Amino acid sequence: MIFDSVFNSFRGIIAYFRVMNGSIKKGDKVKFVNTEKEYIADEVGILRLKQEPRNQVFCGDVGYIISGIKEAREVKVGDTIIRMGDAEVEPIQGFEDVKPMVFAGIYPVDTDDFEELRSAMGKLQLNDASLTFELETSAALGFGFRCGFLGMLHMEIIQERLEREFDMTVITTVPNVSYHVTDTKGVETVVNNPSELPDDASKIEKIEEPYIKASIISKGEFVGSIMTLCIDKRGIITNQVYLTADRVELTFEMPLAEIVFDFYDRLKTISKGYASFDYHPIGYRESKLVKLDLMLNGEPVDALSALIHKDNAYDLGKRICEKLRELIPRQQFEIAIQAAIGSKVIARETVKALRKDVTAKCYGGDISRKRKLLEKQKKGKKRMRQVGNVEIPQQAFMAVLKLD
């Protein structure tokens, strides 16, 4: 059974395993059961303080196998290795594919760097099989990748590695989770991106979102603040246990989507750094979710769309619009920032146009002269708005994370 693997730039992937039954020899033809890949054991050995090559590894040994594997995703933890030609062997129970829990779009700041980003992501995946990515295009950001991560920490590590190892400055869109959407015909689809949701809400029967069981250990004096935070994040308290006189363990069931934003930072702030947080998934549950679209001058910006709970939609939409009004620089024309659910606009802010004082040359005289000049300017601004493009600054895409 494989329990770990490492990437060696000279020899490829080295898989570590424990022999549960039988033995394996150098030169044997082997098969990885769950990936159904076949290899020749170029080198086998046992693990001590260092790798010790052996001609044969026996039952009970903890060893390694080198067989020229080039990609980390071909070696999965929990997989079973069998010898080709042996009778059909039942694979060891408990194997599960790694499933990404958090999704976000990664785009190059300069669209000309897309091929460099593709190459960097491929190299990262060589020694991080849990990273998944696929091509994605955005009207606002151009070509990029939709990436799946194990959690927020994993996402931050990938961002940091792209910057340090490959000198790539990237824009990361608002992280979200995968949802199960069932239409009126009973067909269920997995949605990883709000833009994949059907535009016609009447065709959606229900939307299910992933829930987690969260365990928080903290000092007793912070219990009230932690409970308030978790309830604000739609959490339901299921257990409260005092481990010692001043240490308490709180257990909540809450949506995963609520913790991918700023939950951990706020938890550390209200507990003065004392609280520890752990969670594991407990399945999908039906929720009242709606797609919140952000529009600039009537054009939807898909990179800023989000699936959120209906009760929080108005408040969040208004705050995002206010934040974008501060971040988007003024143009020669007026910019309307709108938050909408379907065709209904729920919040709006306006970035006023830069204006020249066209009446400065008028000294007194009839008011109709000034009005004529202002009307002429107004028509010019309107025409400019129809053809003008709004440049969205980088920080706007992560503004949603810093609303609180």
PDB file of N, CA, C and O in Angstrom, residues 175-221:
ATOM      1  N   PRO A 175     -12.298  33.245  -3.961  1.00  0.00           N
ATOM      2  CA  PRO A 175     -12.412  31.785  -3.848  1.00  0.00           C
ATOM      3  C   PRO A 175     -13.840  31.347  -3.561  1.00  0.00           C
ATOM      4  O   PRO A 175     -14.592  32.056  -2.889  1.00  0.00           O
ATOM      5  N   ASN A 176     -14.227  30.190  -4.090  1.00  0.00           N
ATOM      6  CA  ASN A 176     -15.551  29.632  -3.785  1.00  0.00           C
ATOM      7  C   ASN A 176     -15.452  28.119  -3.707  1.00  0.00           C
ATOM      8  O   ASN A 176     -14.369  27.555  -3.849  1.00  0.00           O
ATOM      9  N   VAL A 177     -16.590  27.467  -3.490  1.00  0.00           N
ATOM     10  CA  VAL A 177     -16.616  26.013  -3.345  1.00  0.00           C
ATOM     11  C   VAL A 177     -17.480  25.423  -4.460  1.00  0.00           C
ATOM     12  O   VAL A 177     -18.073  26.155  -5.250  1.00  0.00           O
ATOM     13  N   SER A 178     -17.549  24.099  -4.527  1.00  0.00           N
ATOM     14  CA  SER A 178     -18.381  23.462  -5.554  1.00  0.00           C
ATOM     15  C   SER A 178     -19.790  23.232  -5.002  1.00  0.00           C
ATOM     16  O   SER A 178     -19.962  22.913  -3.826  1.00  0.00           O
ATOM     17  N   TYR A 179     -20.773  23.409  -5.872  1.00  0.00           N
ATOM     18  CA  TYR A 179     -22.176  23.246  -5.492  1.00  0.00           C
ATOM     19  C   TYR A 179     -22.823  22.163  -6.353  1.00  0.00           C
ATOM     20  O   TYR A 179     -22.399  21.938  -7.497  1.00  0.00           O
ATOM     21  N   HIS A 180     -23.839  21.507  -5.806  1.00  0.00           N
ATOM     22  CA  HIS A 180     -24.634  20.544  -6.565  1.00  0.00           C
ATOM     23  C   HIS A 180     -25.946  21.216  -6.944  1.00  0.00           C
ATOM     24  O   HIS A 180     -26.737  21.592  -6.059  1.00  0.00           O
ATOM     25  N   VAL A 181     -26.173  21.384  -8.243  1.00  0.00           N
ATOM     26  CA  VAL A 181     -27.376  22.062  -8.733  1.00  0.00           C
ATOM     27  C   VAL A 181     -28.277  21.034  -9.424  1.00  0.00           C
ATOM     28  O   VAL A 181     -27.833  20.325 -10.325  1.00  0.00           O
ATOM     29  N   THR A 182     -29.533  20.963  -8.993  1.00  0.00           N
ATOM     30  CA  THR A 182     -30.514  20.058  -9.605  1.00  0.00           C
ATOM     31  C   THR A 182     -31.545  20.891 -10.353  1.00  0.00           C
ATOM     32  O   THR A 182     -32.143  21.811  -9.770  1.00  0.00           O
ATOM     33  N   ASP A 183     -31.729  20.597 -11.654  1.00  0.00           N
ATOM     34  CA  ASP A 183     -32.712  21.352 -12.435  1.00  0.00           C
ATOM     35  C   ASP A 183     -34.097  20.726 -12.307  1.00  0.00           C
ATOM     36  O   ASP A 183     -34.295  19.708 -11.639  1.00  0.00           O
ATOM     37  N   THR A 184     -35.080  21.352 -12.948  1.00  0.00           N
ATOM     38  CA  THR A 184     -36.476  20.906 -12.827  1.00  0.00           C
ATOM     39  C   THR A 184     -36.702  19.532 -13.454  1.00  0.00           C
ATOM     40  O   THR A 184     -37.701  18.881 -13.171  1.00  0.00           O
ATOM     41  N   LYS A 185     -35.770  19.069 -14.308  1.00  0.00           N
ATOM     42  CA  LYS A 185     -35.887  17.739 -14.910  1.00  0.00           C
ATOM     43  C   LYS A 185     -35.252  16.654 -14.023  1.00  0.00           C
ATOM     44  O   LYS A 185     -35.252  15.485 -14.375  1.00  0.00           O
ATOM     45  N   GLY A 186     -34.651  17.078 -12.902  1.00  0.00           N
ATOM     46  CA  GLY A 186     -34.041  16.120 -11.983  1.00  0.00           C
ATOM     47  C   GLY A 186     -32.597  15.791 -12.283  1.00  0.00           C
ATOM     48  O   GLY A 186     -32.007  14.917 -11.652  1.00  0.00           O
ATOM     49  N   VAL A 187     -31.973  16.519 -13.236  1.00  0.00           N
ATOM     50  CA  VAL A 187     -30.569  16.278 -13.600  1.00  0.00           C
ATOM     51  C   VAL A 187     -29.669  17.086 -12.669  1.00  0.00           C
ATOM     52  O   VAL A 187     -29.846  18.304 -12.519  1.00  0.00           O
ATOM     53  N   GLU A 188     -28.700  16.407 -12.032  1.00  0.00           N
ATOM     54  CA  GLU A 188     -27.798  17.070 -11.087  1.00  0.00           C
ATOM     55  C   GLU A 188     -26.450  17.365 -11.749  1.00  0.00           C
ATOM     56  O   GLU A 188     -25.877  16.502 -12.393  1.00  0.00           O
ATOM     57  N   THR A 189     -25.976  18.584 -11.599  1.00  0.00           N
ATOM     58  CA  THR A 189     -24.662  18.973 -12.133  1.00  0.00           C
ATOM     59  C   THR A 189     -23.835  19.601 -11.022  1.00  0.00           C
ATOM     60  O   THR A 189     -24.377  20.172 -10.074  1.00  0.00           O
ATOM     61  N   VAL A 190     -22.510  19.487 -11.159  1.00  0.00           N
ATOM     62  CA  VAL A 190     -21.590  20.092 -10.192  1.00  0.00           C
ATOM     63  C   VAL A 190     -21.124  21.425 -10.750  1.00  0.00           C
ATOM     64  O   VAL A 190     -20.611  21.494 -11.870  1.00  0.00           O
ATOM     65  N   VAL A 191     -21.318  22.490  -9.984  1.00  0.00           N
ATOM     66  CA  VAL A 191     -20.951  23.848 -10.417  1.00  0.00           C
ATOM     67  C   VAL A 191     -19.788  24.329  -9.559  1.00  0.00           C
ATOM     68  O   VAL A 191     -19.919  24.434  -8.337  1.00  0.00           O
ATOM     69  N   ASN A 192     -18.645  24.610 -10.212  1.00  0.00           N
ATOM     70  CA  ASN A 192     -17.465  25.105  -9.501  1.00  0.00           C
ATOM     71  C   ASN A 192     -17.278  26.611  -9.645  1.00  0.00           C
ATOM     72  O   ASN A 192     -16.417  27.198  -9.002  1.00  0.00           O
ATOM     73  N   ASN A 193     -18.065  27.219 -10.522  1.00  0.00           N
ATOM     74  CA  ASN A 193     -17.905  28.629 -10.835  1.00  0.00           C
ATOM     75  C   ASN A 193     -19.293  29.246 -10.965  1.00  0.00           C
ATOM     76  O   ASN A 193     -20.146  28.681 -11.652  1.00  0.00           O
ATOM     77  N   PRO A 194     -19.562  30.390 -10.337  1.00  0.00           N
ATOM     78  CA  PRO A 194     -20.900  30.999 -10.439  1.00  0.00           C
ATOM     79  C   PRO A 194     -21.357  31.228 -11.874  1.00  0.00           C
ATOM     80  O   PRO A 194     -22.549  31.191 -12.160  1.00  0.00           O
ATOM     81  N   SER A 195     -20.415  31.461 -12.813  1.00  0.00           N
ATOM     82  CA  SER A 195     -20.794  31.713 -14.212  1.00  0.00           C
ATOM     83  C   SER A 195     -21.385  30.470 -14.878  1.00  0.00           C
ATOM     84  O   SER A 195     -22.030  30.567 -15.924  1.00  0.00           O
ATOM     85  N   GLU A 196     -21.161  29.270 -14.277  1.00  0.00           N
ATOM     86  CA  GLU A 196     -21.716  28.038 -14.846  1.00  0.00           C
ATOM     87  C   GLU A 196     -23.176  27.828 -14.463  1.00  0.00           C
ATOM     88  O   GLU A 196     -23.844  26.953 -14.996  1.00  0.00           O
ATOM     89  N   LEU A 197     -23.688  28.639 -13.546  1.00  0.00           N
ATOM     90  CA  LEU A 197     -25.069  28.490 -13.091  1.00  0.00           C
ATOM     91  C   LEU A 197     -26.028  28.959 -14.191  1.00  0.00           C
ATOM     92  O   LEU A 197     -25.772  29.971 -14.844  1.00  0.00           O
ATOM     93  N   PRO A 198     -27.139  28.250 -14.435  1.00  0.00           N
ATOM     94  CA  PRO A 198     -28.099  28.688 -15.465  1.00  0.00           C
ATOM     95  C   PRO A 198     -28.619  30.087 -15.161  1.00  0.00           C
ATOM     96  O   PRO A 198     -28.875  30.439 -14.002  1.00  0.00           O
ATOM     97  N   ASP A 199     -28.769  30.911 -16.222  1.00  0.00           N
ATOM     98  CA  ASP A 199     -29.245  32.286 -16.040  1.00  0.00           C
ATOM     99  C   ASP A 199     -30.702  32.324 -15.593  1.00  0.00           C
ATOM    100  O   ASP A 199     -31.109  33.217 -14.851  1.00  0.00           O
ATOM    101  N   ASP A 200     -31.505  31.364 -16.052  1.00  0.00           N
ATOM    102  CA  ASP A 200     -32.925  31.320 -15.721  1.00  0.00           C
ATOM    103  C   ASP A 200     -33.120  30.564 -14.394  1.00  0.00           C
ATOM    104  O   ASP A 200     -33.012  29.338 -14.342  1.00  0.00           O
ATOM    105  N   ALA A 201     -33.400  31.318 -13.321  1.00  0.00           N
ATOM    106  CA  ALA A 201     -33.534  30.705 -11.992  1.00  0.00           C
ATOM    107  C   ALA A 201     -34.733  29.760 -11.911  1.00  0.00           C
ATOM    108  O   ALA A 201     -34.768  28.864 -11.063  1.00  0.00           O
ATOM    109  N   SER A 202     -35.730  29.944 -12.796  1.00  0.00           N
ATOM    110  CA  SER A 202     -36.923  29.091 -12.752  1.00  0.00           C
ATOM    111  C   SER A 202     -36.619  27.650 -13.161  1.00  0.00           C
ATOM    112  O   SER A 202     -37.397  26.739 -12.882  1.00  0.00           O
ATOM    113  N   LYS A 203     -35.470  27.430 -13.812  1.00  0.00           N
ATOM    114  CA  LYS A 203     -35.091  26.076 -14.240  1.00  0.00           C
ATOM    115  C   LYS A 203     -34.349  25.305 -13.136  1.00  0.00           C
ATOM    116  O   LYS A 203     -34.030  24.146 -13.301  1.00  0.00           O
ATOM    117  N   ILE A 204     -34.055  26.003 -12.022  1.00  0.00           N
ATOM    118  CA  ILE A 204     -33.306  25.367 -10.927  1.00  0.00           C
ATOM    119  C   ILE A 204     -34.274  24.873  -9.858  1.00  0.00           C
ATOM    120  O   ILE A 204     -35.069  25.652  -9.310  1.00  0.00           O
ATOM    121  N   GLU A 205     -34.215  23.591  -9.573  1.00  0.00           N
ATOM    122  CA  GLU A 205     -35.074  22.993  -8.539  1.00  0.00           C
ATOM    123  C   GLU A 205     -34.486  23.254  -7.146  1.00  0.00           C
ATOM    124  O   GLU A 205     -35.173  23.699  -6.236  1.00  0.00           O
ATOM    125  N   LYS A 206     -33.164  22.975  -6.977  1.00  0.00           N
ATOM    126  CA  LYS A 206     -32.513  23.203  -5.686  1.00  0.00           C
ATOM    127  C   LYS A 206     -31.010  23.324  -5.878  1.00  0.00           C
ATOM    128  O   LYS A 206     -30.448  22.845  -6.873  1.00  0.00           O
ATOM    129  N   ILE A 207     -30.363  23.974  -4.924  1.00  0.00           N
ATOM    130  CA  ILE A 207     -28.902  24.096  -4.903  1.00  0.00           C
ATOM    131  C   ILE A 207     -28.420  23.574  -3.553  1.00  0.00           C
ATOM    132  O   ILE A 207     -28.924  23.983  -2.504  1.00  0.00           O
ATOM    133  N   GLU A 208     -27.461  22.648  -3.594  1.00  0.00           N
ATOM    134  CA  GLU A 208     -26.889  22.101  -2.365  1.00  0.00           C
ATOM    135  C   GLU A 208     -25.449  22.582  -2.224  1.00  0.00           C
ATOM    136  O   GLU A 208     -24.705  22.630  -3.218  1.00  0.00           O
ATOM    137  N   GLU A 209     -25.055  22.947  -1.017  1.00  0.00           N
ATOM    138  CA  GLU A 209     -23.687  23.412  -0.769  1.00  0.00           C
ATOM    139  C   GLU A 209     -23.012  22.508   0.267  1.00  0.00           C
ATOM    140  O   GLU A 209     -23.682  21.881   1.092  1.00  0.00           O
ATOM    141  N   PRO A 210     -21.670  22.428   0.221  1.00  0.00           N
ATOM    142  CA  PRO A 210     -20.967  21.545   1.160  1.00  0.00           C
ATOM    143  C   PRO A 210     -20.978  22.106   2.579  1.00  0.00           C
ATOM    144  O   PRO A 210     -20.794  23.306   2.778  1.00  0.00           O
ATOM    145  N   TYR A 211     -21.202  21.224   3.539  1.00  0.00           N
ATOM    146  CA  TYR A 211     -21.170  21.592   4.960  1.00  0.00           C
ATOM    147  C   TYR A 211     -19.966  20.921   5.620  1.00  0.00           C
ATOM    148  O   TYR A 211     -19.495  19.876   5.168  1.00  0.00           O
ATOM    149  N   ILE A 212     -19.492  21.547   6.693  1.00  0.00           N
ATOM    150  CA  ILE A 212     -18.352  21.005   7.433  1.00  0.00           C
ATOM    151  C   ILE A 212     -18.700  20.899   8.913  1.00  0.00           C
ATOM    152  O   ILE A 212     -19.608  21.583   9.399  1.00  0.00           O
ATOM    153  N   LYS A 213     -17.974  20.026   9.603  1.00  0.00           N
ATOM    154  CA  LYS A 213     -18.046  19.973  11.067  1.00  0.00           C
ATOM    155  C   LYS A 213     -16.796  20.674  11.578  1.00  0.00           C
ATOM    156  O   LYS A 213     -15.677  20.201  11.356  1.00  0.00           O
ATOM    157  N   ALA A 214     -16.977  21.805  12.211  1.00  0.00           N
ATOM    158  CA  ALA A 214     -15.847  22.626  12.666  1.00  0.00           C
ATOM    159  C   ALA A 214     -15.639  22.454  14.160  1.00  0.00           C
ATOM    160  O   ALA A 214     -16.597  22.467  14.937  1.00  0.00           O
ATOM    161  N   SER A 215     -14.380  22.287  14.546  1.00  0.00           N
ATOM    162  CA  SER A 215     -14.026  22.148  15.961  1.00  0.00           C
ATOM    163  C   SER A 215     -13.093  23.304  16.334  1.00  0.00           C
ATOM    164  O   SER A 215     -12.049  23.490  15.712  1.00  0.00           O
ATOM    165  N   ILE A 216     -13.499  24.077  17.343  1.00  0.00           N
ATOM    166  CA  ILE A 216     -12.713  25.240  17.776  1.00  0.00           C
ATOM    167  C   ILE A 216     -12.375  25.074  19.254  1.00  0.00           C
ATOM    168  O   ILE A 216     -13.264  24.867  20.085  1.00  0.00           O
ATOM    169  N   ILE A 217     -11.083  25.142  19.586  1.00  0.00           N
ATOM    170  CA  ILE A 217     -10.630  25.075  20.983  1.00  0.00           C
ATOM    171  C   ILE A 217     -10.070  26.450  21.365  1.00  0.00           C
ATOM    172  O   ILE A 217      -9.214  26.992  20.653  1.00  0.00           O
ATOM    173  N   SER A 218     -10.581  26.999  22.458  1.00  0.00           N
ATOM    174  CA  SER A 218     -10.163  28.345  22.850  1.00  0.00           C
ATOM    175  C   SER A 218     -10.258  28.505  24.366  1.00  0.00           C
ATOM    176  O   SER A 218     -10.717  27.609  25.075  1.00  0.00           O
ATOM    177  N   LYS A 219      -9.833  29.676  24.845  1.00  0.00           N
ATOM    178  CA  LYS A 219      -9.987  30.006  26.262  1.00  0.00           C
ATOM    179  C   LYS A 219     -11.444  30.360  26.533  1.00  0.00           C
ATOM    180  O   LYS A 219     -12.135  30.907  25.660  1.00  0.00           O
ATOM    181  N   GLY A 220     -11.911  30.059  27.751  1.00  0.00           N
ATOM    182  CA  GLY A 220     -13.309  30.260  28.098  1.00  0.00           C
ATOM    183  C   GLY A 220     -13.804  31.679  27.930  1.00  0.00           C
ATOM    184  O   GLY A 220     -14.972  31.904  27.622  1.00  0.00           O
ATOM    185  N   GLU A 221     -12.917  32.675  28.111  1.00  0.00           N
ATOM    186  CA  GLU A 221     -13.358  34.076  28.062  1.00  0.00           C
ATOM    187  C   GLU A 221     -13.783  34.528  26.662  1.00  0.00           C
ATOM    188  O   GLU A 221     -14.459  35.552  26.511  1.00  0.00           O
TER     189      GLU A 221
END
